[in-house]
């Protein structure tokens, strides 16, 4: 490291510069510390705090925590829009259908909307009442301040249809015809 001190530096100033050289030799992976995909799990709460996430729970899965941090800037930029509400719910691994007051027949009360929220419960987060409350709180923070909403929780069920087939042995008779009769 080159010295920034002038040639007429004092011995005290030169001694103060030595620890700085040692600190500069420590590798600091700043790019990976600001990336929600590469930051160590133990540092995720600090990254969330630095991005001004207003809610954070320790029981959330690592995937949800990383999604929340990943969506923080998008939600902040679009706060007060339906897009911000959708991004907030999607960060929790859920799906939302938004129906605003002017989309209903007859038209509803101005500045209201209805949410149909479906949480998949993936990534180890079961859609408990506490988890749903966390999602609703994220919606409250992302929605327009003047708007009010009603909430309906949907169910995401998956199933499969099994096909059972039995093979029956069939006998085919091969008949050969001569052209002569």
Backbone as a ProteinNet text record, in pm:
[ID]
protein_1_A
[PRIMARY]
XXXXXXXXXXXXXXXXXXXXXXXXXXXXXXXXXXXXXXXXXXXXXXXXXXXXXXXXXXXXXXXXXXXXXXXXXXXXXXXXXXXXXXXXXXXXXXXXXXXXXXXXXXXXXXXXXXXXXXXXXXXXXXXXXXXXXXXXXXXXXXXXXXXXXXXXXXXXXXXXXXXXXXXXXXXXXXXXXXXXX
[TERTIARY]
84.9	0	89.1	55.2	131.8	80.7	169.5	135.3	73.8	-27.9	-90.2	-32.3	54.5	113.7	225.1	246.6	352	490.7	595.8	732	776.1	719.8	760.8	673.5	618	533	614	542.9	608.9	611.1	691.3	696.3	563.6	493.9	362.5	262.6	260.6	170.5	203.6	329.7	370.4	327.9	334.3	292.1	141.3	65.2	-80.3	-120.3	-34.1	-63.8	-43.8	36.8	66.9	-56.5	-139.9	-259.1	-354.2	-360.2	-447.6	-403.5	-273.7	-224	-269.3	-270.8	-314.8	-465.1	-542.8	-687.7	-720.1	-647.5	-671.3	-638.4	-553.5	-516.3	-624.7	-724.2	-833	-932.1	-960.1	-1055.9	-1198	-1267.6	-1404.9	-1493.9	-1572.9	-1658.3	-1788	-1777.2	-1894.3	-2004	-1967.6	-2069.3	-2153.8	-2093	-2170.7	-2248.3	-2206.3	-2279.5	-2404.6	-2411.4	-2528.6	-2620.7	-2587.7	-2667.4	-2750.7	-2884.7	-2965.8	-2946.4	-2891.7	-2869.8	-2740	-2642.5	-2511.9	-2475.7	-2552.4	-2519.9	-2541.6	-2453.9	-2476.6	-2608.5	-2673	-2803.6	-2799.2	-2688	-2677	-2678.9	-2643.8	-2639.8	-2765	-2857.8	-2980.6	-3060.3	-3077.7	-3153	-3089.4	-2957.2	-2889.9	-2909.1	-2909.9	-2936.3	-3079.9	-3172.4	-3312.7	-3327.7	-3259	-3264	-3209.9	-3099.7	-3039.7	-3129	-3217.9	-3312	-3447.9	-3455.5	-3574.7	-3695.2	-3673	-3786.1	-3847.6	-3977.1	-4041.6	-4081.4	-4090.8	-4125.9	-4027.8	-3993.9	-3897.5	-3923.7	-3937.3	-3962.8	-3856.5	-3811.9	-3706.4	-3757.7	-3888	-3941.3	-3964	-3949.8	-3964.4	-3853	-3882.1	-3778.8	-3674.1	-3559.8	-3451.2	-3495.2	-3575.3	-3623.6	-3711.8	-3803	-3891.5	-3810.5	-3715.4	-3632.4	-3557	-3498.7	-3424.9	-3518.5	-3638.6	-3736.6	-3778.8	-3800.1	-3839.4	-3730.1	-3605.6	-3495.2	-3483.8	-3500	-3489.4	-3597.5	-3717.3	-3829.4	-3837.4	-3752.9	-3764.6	-3757.8	-3664.2	-3649.7	-3766.1	-3809.6	-3923.7	-4049.1	-4071.6	-4189.8	-4180.5	-4063.8	-4047.9	-4068.8	-4022	-4038.2	-4183.9	-4258.3	-4396	-4498.5	-4455.2	-4545.1	-4669.2	-4783.9	-4909.6	-4975.4	-4923.6	-4982.2	-5018.4	-5099.4	-5135.3	-5012.5	-4918.6	-4795.3	-4713.7	-4710.4	-4637.9	-4705.9	-4838.3	-4911.9	-4883.5	-4885.4	-4856.3	-4714	-4618.1	-4479.1	-4460.9	-4531.7	-4521.6	-4573.7	-4683.9	-4740.6	-4653.1	-4603.1	-4519	-4388.4	-4340.8	-4219.6	-4240.6	-4364.8	-4398.4	-4431.7	-4421.7	-4452.4	-4601.3	-4675.1	-4819.4	-4862.2	-4989.4	-5050.4	-5167.2	-5191.2	-5298.1	-5374.9	-5504.4	-5591.8	-5652.1	-5636.4	-5683.6	-5801.2	-5908.4	-6025.9	-6056.2	-6034.3	-6053.8	-6201	-6236.4	-6375.3	-6443.5	-6371.4	-6429.8	-6443.3	-6388.2	-6398.6	-6516.3	-6585.7	-6697.5	-6828	-6925.6	-7058.5	-7158	-7225.5	-7213.5	-7083.3	-7047.5	-6921.7	-6924.3	-6810.1	-6799.6	-6768.9	-6737.3	-6699.8	-6564.9	-6553.4	-6425.9	-6308.7	-6195.5	-6069.1	-6072.4	-6142	-6140.5	-6102.2	-6053.7	-6023.6	-6035.8	-6055	-6067.9	-5949.3	-5895.9	-5783.2	-5828.8	-5792	-5803.2	-5660.9	-5621.5	-5483.6	-5471.7	-5379.5	-5351.4	-5205.1	-5182.3	-5045.1	-5019.6	-4908	-4879.1	-4826	-4768.1	-4711.1	-4582.7	-4521.6	-4397	-4280.8	-4167.9	-4043.4	-4050.7	-4130.1	-4136.1	-4223.3	-4286.6	-4375.1	-4518.9	-4574.8	-4715	-4794.9	-4906.5	-4987.6	-5063.3	-4989.1	-5050.5	-5113.8	-5191.8	-5255	-5150.4	-5041.8	-4935.6	-4866.7	-4844.7	-4781.6	-4873.4	-5002.1	-5098.3	-5103.4	-5096.8	-5093	-4970.7	-4857.3	-4737	-4756.1	-4823	-4849.4	-4945.3	-5048.4	-5144.4	-5075.6	-4984.3	-4909.4	-4823.7	-4763.7	-4685.4	-4775.1	-4898.6	-4994.6	-5030.2	-5052.2	-5084.1	-4972.5	-4850.4	-4737.4	-4720	-4765.4	-4746.3	-4863.9	-4981.4	-5101.8	-5103.8	-5191.8	-5208.5	-5263.1	-5219.1	-5259.7	-5409.6	-5472.5	-5614.5	-5703.6	-5647.4	-5727.7	-5747.8	-5862.2	-5895.9	-5922.5	-5904.9	-5923.5	-5993.5	-6058.3	-6112.7	-6024.4	-6020.4	-5924.7	-5998.2	-5971.1	-6022.5	-5904.3	-5895.3	-5784.3	-5830.6	-5757.5	-5786.6	-5706.1	-5738	-5668.6	-5600.5	-5475.8	-5400.4	-5389	-5467.6	-5465.9	-5416.6	-5333.2	-5285.6	-5324.7	-5352.6	-5389.5	-5350.4	-5367	-5335.6	-5441.7	-5461.3	-5555.5	-5474	-5496	-5424.2	-5504.6	-5439.3	-5504.4	-5462.5	-5562.6	-5535.7	-5585.1	-5497.6	-5533.2	-5496.6	-5582.1	-5554.2	-5541.6	-5444.6	-5423.8	-5496.2	-5576.8	-5646.2	-5581.5	-5551.7	-5494.8	-5603.4	-5570.7	-5663.7	-5602.4	-5688	-5642.5	-5689.2	-5599.4	-5632.4	-5611.9	-5706.2	-5693.6	-5654.2	-5553.2	-5506.3	-5562.6	-5647.9	-5709.8	-5642.3	-5612.9	-5549.4	-5643.9	-5667.7	-5758.8	-5679.3	-5720.8	-5664.4	-5747.4	-5689.6	-5761.2	-5858.8	-5845.9	-5932.7	-6051	-6165.6	-6281.9	-6346.4
-117.4	0	123.2	216.7	340.6	434.9	511.4	603.5	730	777.3	903.7	1021.1	988.5	1093.8	1164.7	1291.2	1366.2	1320.1	1353.8	1312	1367.7	1477.8	1535.7	1486.4	1366.2	1311.6	1287.8	1292.5	1266.4	1116.5	1074.6	931.9	885.1	973.7	938.9	912.4	996	976.8	848.3	819.7	695.5	573.9	583.8	472.9	451.1	555.9	543.9	478.1	488.8	433.2	281.3	225.9	82.7	-3.9	24.7	-59.4	-54.7	58.8	69.9	-26	-44.4	-138.8	-280.4	-316.4	-450.7	-467.4	-364.9	-371.4	-385.3	-314.9	-323.3	-460.9	-536.7	-669.9	-773.8	-741.2	-834.3	-832.5	-947.4	-948.2	-924.1	-834.8	-802.7	-825.4	-931.6	-962.6	-881.8	-751.9	-665.6	-704.6	-743.2	-778.5	-895.9	-994.3	-1109.7	-1078.8	-979.1	-942.8	-862	-798.2	-720.8	-798.4	-921.3	-1004.5	-1101.4	-1098.8	-1187.4	-1335.6	-1367	-1506.6	-1561.6	-1474.5	-1522.2	-1482.9	-1395.1	-1353.2	-1471.6	-1490	-1597.4	-1576.8	-1685.6	-1678.5	-1597	-1603	-1528.8	-1377.3	-1332.2	-1189.1	-1138.4	-1227.5	-1185.8	-1081.3	-1095.4	-991.2	-852.8	-847.7	-718.8	-659.5	-744.6	-696.8	-647.8	-719.7	-676.8	-541.8	-526	-399.1	-285.4	-310.9	-205.1	-165.3	-257.3	-227.3	-180.8	-155.3	-101	-193.5	-323.4	-414.3	-395	-373.8	-338	-458.2	-573.5	-692.4	-804.1	-879.4	-989.1	-1088.1	-1214.8	-1318	-1426.1	-1472.5	-1574.4	-1710.9	-1736.7	-1868.3	-1884.8	-1778.1	-1791.5	-1879.2	-1949.6	-2032.1	-1942.2	-1999.7	-1925.8	-1873.4	-1950.8	-1909.1	-1785.3	-1784	-1668.1	-1545.2	-1562.7	-1449.8	-1390.9	-1478.3	-1428.9	-1363.7	-1420.4	-1359.3	-1222	-1208.2	-1078.9	-974.6	-1011.5	-918.2	-887.5	-989.3	-971.7	-876.3	-882.3	-799.5	-663.9	-637.6	-516.4	-388.5	-380.5	-258.1	-242.2	-350.3	-343.8	-297.5	-352.9	-314.6	-167.9	-124.1	15.5	111.3	74	159.9	170.6	61.9	57.9	62.2	101.8	105.7	187.1	133.2	201.4	154.4	50.2	-1.7	-148.6	-197.6	-339.8	-426.7	-377.5	-452.2	-473.4	-374.4	-388.2	-490.4	-491.1	-589.1	-729.9	-747.4	-879.1	-923.4	-832.7	-867.4	-903.7	-834.5	-864.1	-1004.2	-1042	-1175.9	-1282.7	-1256.3	-1354.3	-1379.4	-1280.7	-1300.3	-1404.5	-1423.1	-1524.5	-1658.9	-1667.4	-1792.1	-1809.5	-1701.5	-1708.3	-1650	-1663.6	-1608.6	-1523.3	-1413.7	-1323.6	-1280.3	-1271.7	-1215.5	-1089.4	-977.9	-849.5	-803.1	-768	-712.9	-577.7	-472.2	-337.5	-298	-193.3	-153.3	-123.3	-71.8	-36.3	-156.4	-271.3	-392	-479.9	-444.5	-526	-476.3	-563.9	-527	-557.5	-461.8	-317.7	-266.5	-144.7	-88.2	-79.2	-111	-111.1	25.9	26.3	150.3	196.4	324.1	371.9	347.6	319.8	296.5	170.3	69.9	-61	-165.4	-276.7	-387.9	-517.2	-625.4	-757.5	-842.2	-915.5	-1004.5	-1148.3	-1229.4	-1374	-1424.5	-1465.3	-1501.8	-1652.1	-1709.7	-1852.3	-1870.5	-1932.1	-1961.7	-2108.6	-2138.4	-2277	-2356.8	-2291.8	-2364.2	-2436.6	-2397	-2460.9	-2410.5	-2469.6	-2430.5	-2440.7	-2531.1	-2551.7	-2453.4	-2360	-2265.1	-2310	-2364.5	-2402.8	-2275	-2265.1	-2143.7	-2135.9	-2112.9	-2096.9	-1958.9	-1937.7	-1807	-1697.3	-1727.9	-1629.7	-1595	-1696.7	-1674.5	-1591.5	-1621.5	-1544.7	-1400.5	-1380.8	-1244.8	-1168.4	-1237.3	-1173.1	-1129.8	-1213.7	-1179.4	-1060.9	-1060.7	-949.4	-819.9	-829	-710	-658.1	-747.4	-704.7	-637.4	-687.2	-623.7	-485.2	-471.2	-339.7	-238.7	-285	-195.1	-160	-245.7	-222.8	-152.5	-159.8	-104	48.5	113.3	257.9	288.4	395.8	427.3	450.5	509.2	540.5	420.5	313.4	197.3	101.2	36.5	-68.1	-194.7	-309.2	-432.7	-538.1	-628.7	-749.1	-863.9	-963.7	-1071.4	-1204.6	-1286.5	-1422.7	-1514.2	-1617.6	-1710.8	-1828.5	-1852.9	-1966.4	-2087.4	-2197.4	-2322.5	-2369.8	-2405.4	-2460.5	-2610.3	-2686.4	-2831.4	-2895.4	-2992.5	-3067.1	-3212.2	-3275.4	-3416.1	-3483.3	-3611.1	-3683.4	-3791.1	-3821	-3925.3	-4045.7	-4152.8	-4274.4	-4356.2	-4414	-4498.7	-4641.6	-4721.8	-4863	-4940.1	-5014.1	-5090.4	-5236.2	-5319.5	-5463	-5515.5	-5593.9	-5650.9	-5785.7	-5798.1	-5924.9	-5997.1	-6119.8	-6193.5	-6218.8	-6189.1	-6212.4	-6312.9	-6391.8	-6489.3	-6443.6	-6437.6	-6401.1	-6523.8	-6544.2	-6654.4	-6594.7	-6650.7	-6602.4	-6695.2	-6642.5	-6722	-6687.9	-6791.6	-6771.1	-6820.3	-6737.5	-6773.1	-6799.1	-6899.4	-6924.6	-6846.9	-6813	-6741.4	-6833.4	-6966.9	-7059.9	-7096.9	-7103.5	-7149.4	-7265
0	0	0	-82.2	-86.9	20.6	73.2	180.2	123.7	192.2	153	232.1	325.6	407.5	330.6	361.3	292.1	338.4	262.7	300.5	435.6	478.3	605.6	721.9	711.5	817.6	943.6	1053.7	1181.5	1206.6	1301.5	1335	1394.8	1463.7	1519.6	1408.3	1304.8	1192.1	1117	1102.7	1035.7	1117.4	1250.6	1336.4	1329.2	1309.2	1295.9	1163.4	1066.6	935.1	930.6	1017.2	1016.6	1042.7	1145	1164.2	1045	978.1	861.1	751.3	735.3	635.8	668.7	797.1	836.6	815.3	843.9	824.5	676.5	593.4	449.3	393.6	462.3	414.8	441.8	525.8	556.8	440.9	381.1	270.3	322.4	258.8	296.2	174.6	175.8	60	62.9	41.4	51	-47.3	-166.8	-265.7	-219.4	-156.6	-111	16.1	92.5	213.7	183.6	68.6	29.9	-65	-92.3	-181.9	-98	-106.2	-23.1	-55.2	-171.3	-206.9	-149.6	-122.5	-77.7	64.5	125.7	262.3	356.9	455.8	552.9	628.2	664	730.6	859.2	928.8	1054.2	1032.2	912.9	884.1	812.8	780.1	711.4	789.6	921.8	993.9	982.3	976.9	964.4	825.5	725.1	589.5	578.3	640.7	640.8	711.3	822.5	895.3	809.8	738.7	657.1	540.2	498.6	389.8	442.4	573	639.2	632.1	639.9	652	789.7	793.6	919	1002.9	943.6	1021.5	988.5	1090.9	1077.1	1187.9	1153.5	1253.9	1243.8	1357.2	1357.8	1314	1325.3	1288.3	1138.5	1059.8	915.3	861.1	753.2	690.7	624	597.4	533.4	396.8	325.7	193.4	203.7	300.4	317.9	357.5	446.7	488.2	369.1	287.1	169.7	68.6	50.6	-40.2	8.7	139.6	196	170.2	191.2	167.7	18.4	-65.5	-210.5	-262.1	-204.9	-251.2	-181.5	-82.4	-1.2	-84.8	-176.9	-255.3	-352.3	-414.2	-506	-433	-314.7	-237.5	-195.7	-154.6	-113	-230.7	-346.9	-465.1	-508.2	-492.9	-542.1	-429.4	-311.1	-196	-230.3	-190.8	-218.9	-346.8	-409.7	-533.9	-516	-608.2	-606.1	-631	-709.5	-734.6	-608.4	-521.3	-394.9	-305	-304.5	-224.4	-275.6	-406.7	-463.9	-433.2	-444.9	-415.1	-268.3	-180.2	-37	-6.7	-69.3	-45.9	-110.4	-229.4	-298.7	-224.1	-149.5	-70	39.7	80.7	180.4	116.4	-14.7	-83.8	-107	-111.9	-130.4	-263.5	-289.2	-410.2	-366	-436.8	-397.6	-521.1	-502.4	-604.1	-543.2	-612.3	-560.9	-644.9	-577.6	-645.7	-583	-661	-609.4	-617.3	-546	-530.4	-662.9	-759	-887.1	-980.6	-940.6	-1022.2	-982.1	-876.4	-829.6	-890.6	-893.7	-941.5	-831.5	-778	-798.8	-738.2	-776.6	-727.4	-575.1	-516.3	-370.5	-314.7	-187.8	-120.5	-175.1	-211.6	-265.9	-170	-228	-156.9	-71	-119.6	-54	-157.2	-109.7	-198	-119.2	-192.9	-131.5	-173.5	-78.5	-103.6	-90.5	-185.7	-173.1	-165.7	-46	-17.9	-5.2	-78.4	-71.4	-35.6	79.3	122.2	100.2	37.6	3	120.2	218.8	331.4	294.8	185.4	142.6	226.3	210.1	275.8	427	476.6	620.7	694.6	626.3	691.8	672.2	777.5	774	790.7	722.4	725.9	858.2	966.2	1096.8	1105.8	1210	1229.1	1245.5	1314.2	1334.7	1202.1	1118.2	988.7	898.7	899.6	820.1	870.2	1001.6	1055.9	1006.8	993.6	941.4	795.6	718.2	577.7	570.2	653.5	654.5	696.6	792.6	833.9	719.1	641	524.7	421.1	405.8	314.4	365.7	496.2	554	528.2	532.9	510.5	363.5	273.1	129.9	63.8	122	58.4	67.8	-7.9	8.9	148.4	208.6	345	357.9	257.2	267	240.4	187.5	148.5	264.8	262.4	359	279.7	343.6	269.6	354	282.9	344.5	299.9	380.1	360.6	362.2	262.8	258.7	234.1	315.4	298.6	215	108.3	21.6	64.1	6.2	35.7	-90.5	-76.7	-187.9	-164.1	-234.4	-217.6	-346.1	-328.7	-444.2	-425.3	-531.2	-525.8	-654.3	-656.1	-777.6	-797.6	-918.3	-953.6	-997.1	-929	-964.2	-1064.1	-1154.3	-1253.5	-1225.8	-1201.2	-1176.3	-1298.4	-1352.5	-1471.5	-1448.8	-1499.8	-1491.4	-1634.2	-1653.8	-1786.6	-1793	-1888.8	-1908.4	-2025.2	-2005.4	-2118.1	-2222.6	-2341.6	-2451.2	-2548.1	-2601.4	-2700.1	-2836.4	-2927.2	-3063.4	-3150.7	-3235.4	-3330.9	-3464.5	-3520	-3648	-3754.6	-3833.7	-3939	-4070.8	-4145.7	-4273.6	-4382.1	-4478	-4586.3	-4713.2	-4778.2	-4909.7	-5011.1	-5113.6	-5218	-5291.9	-5274.4	-5347.3	-5260.9	-5319.4	-5245.6	-5315.6
[MASK]
+++++++++++++++++++++++++++++++++++++++++++++++++++++++++++++++++++++++++++++++++++++++++++++++++++++++++++++++++++++++++++++++++++++++++++++++++++++++++++++++++++++++++++++++++++++

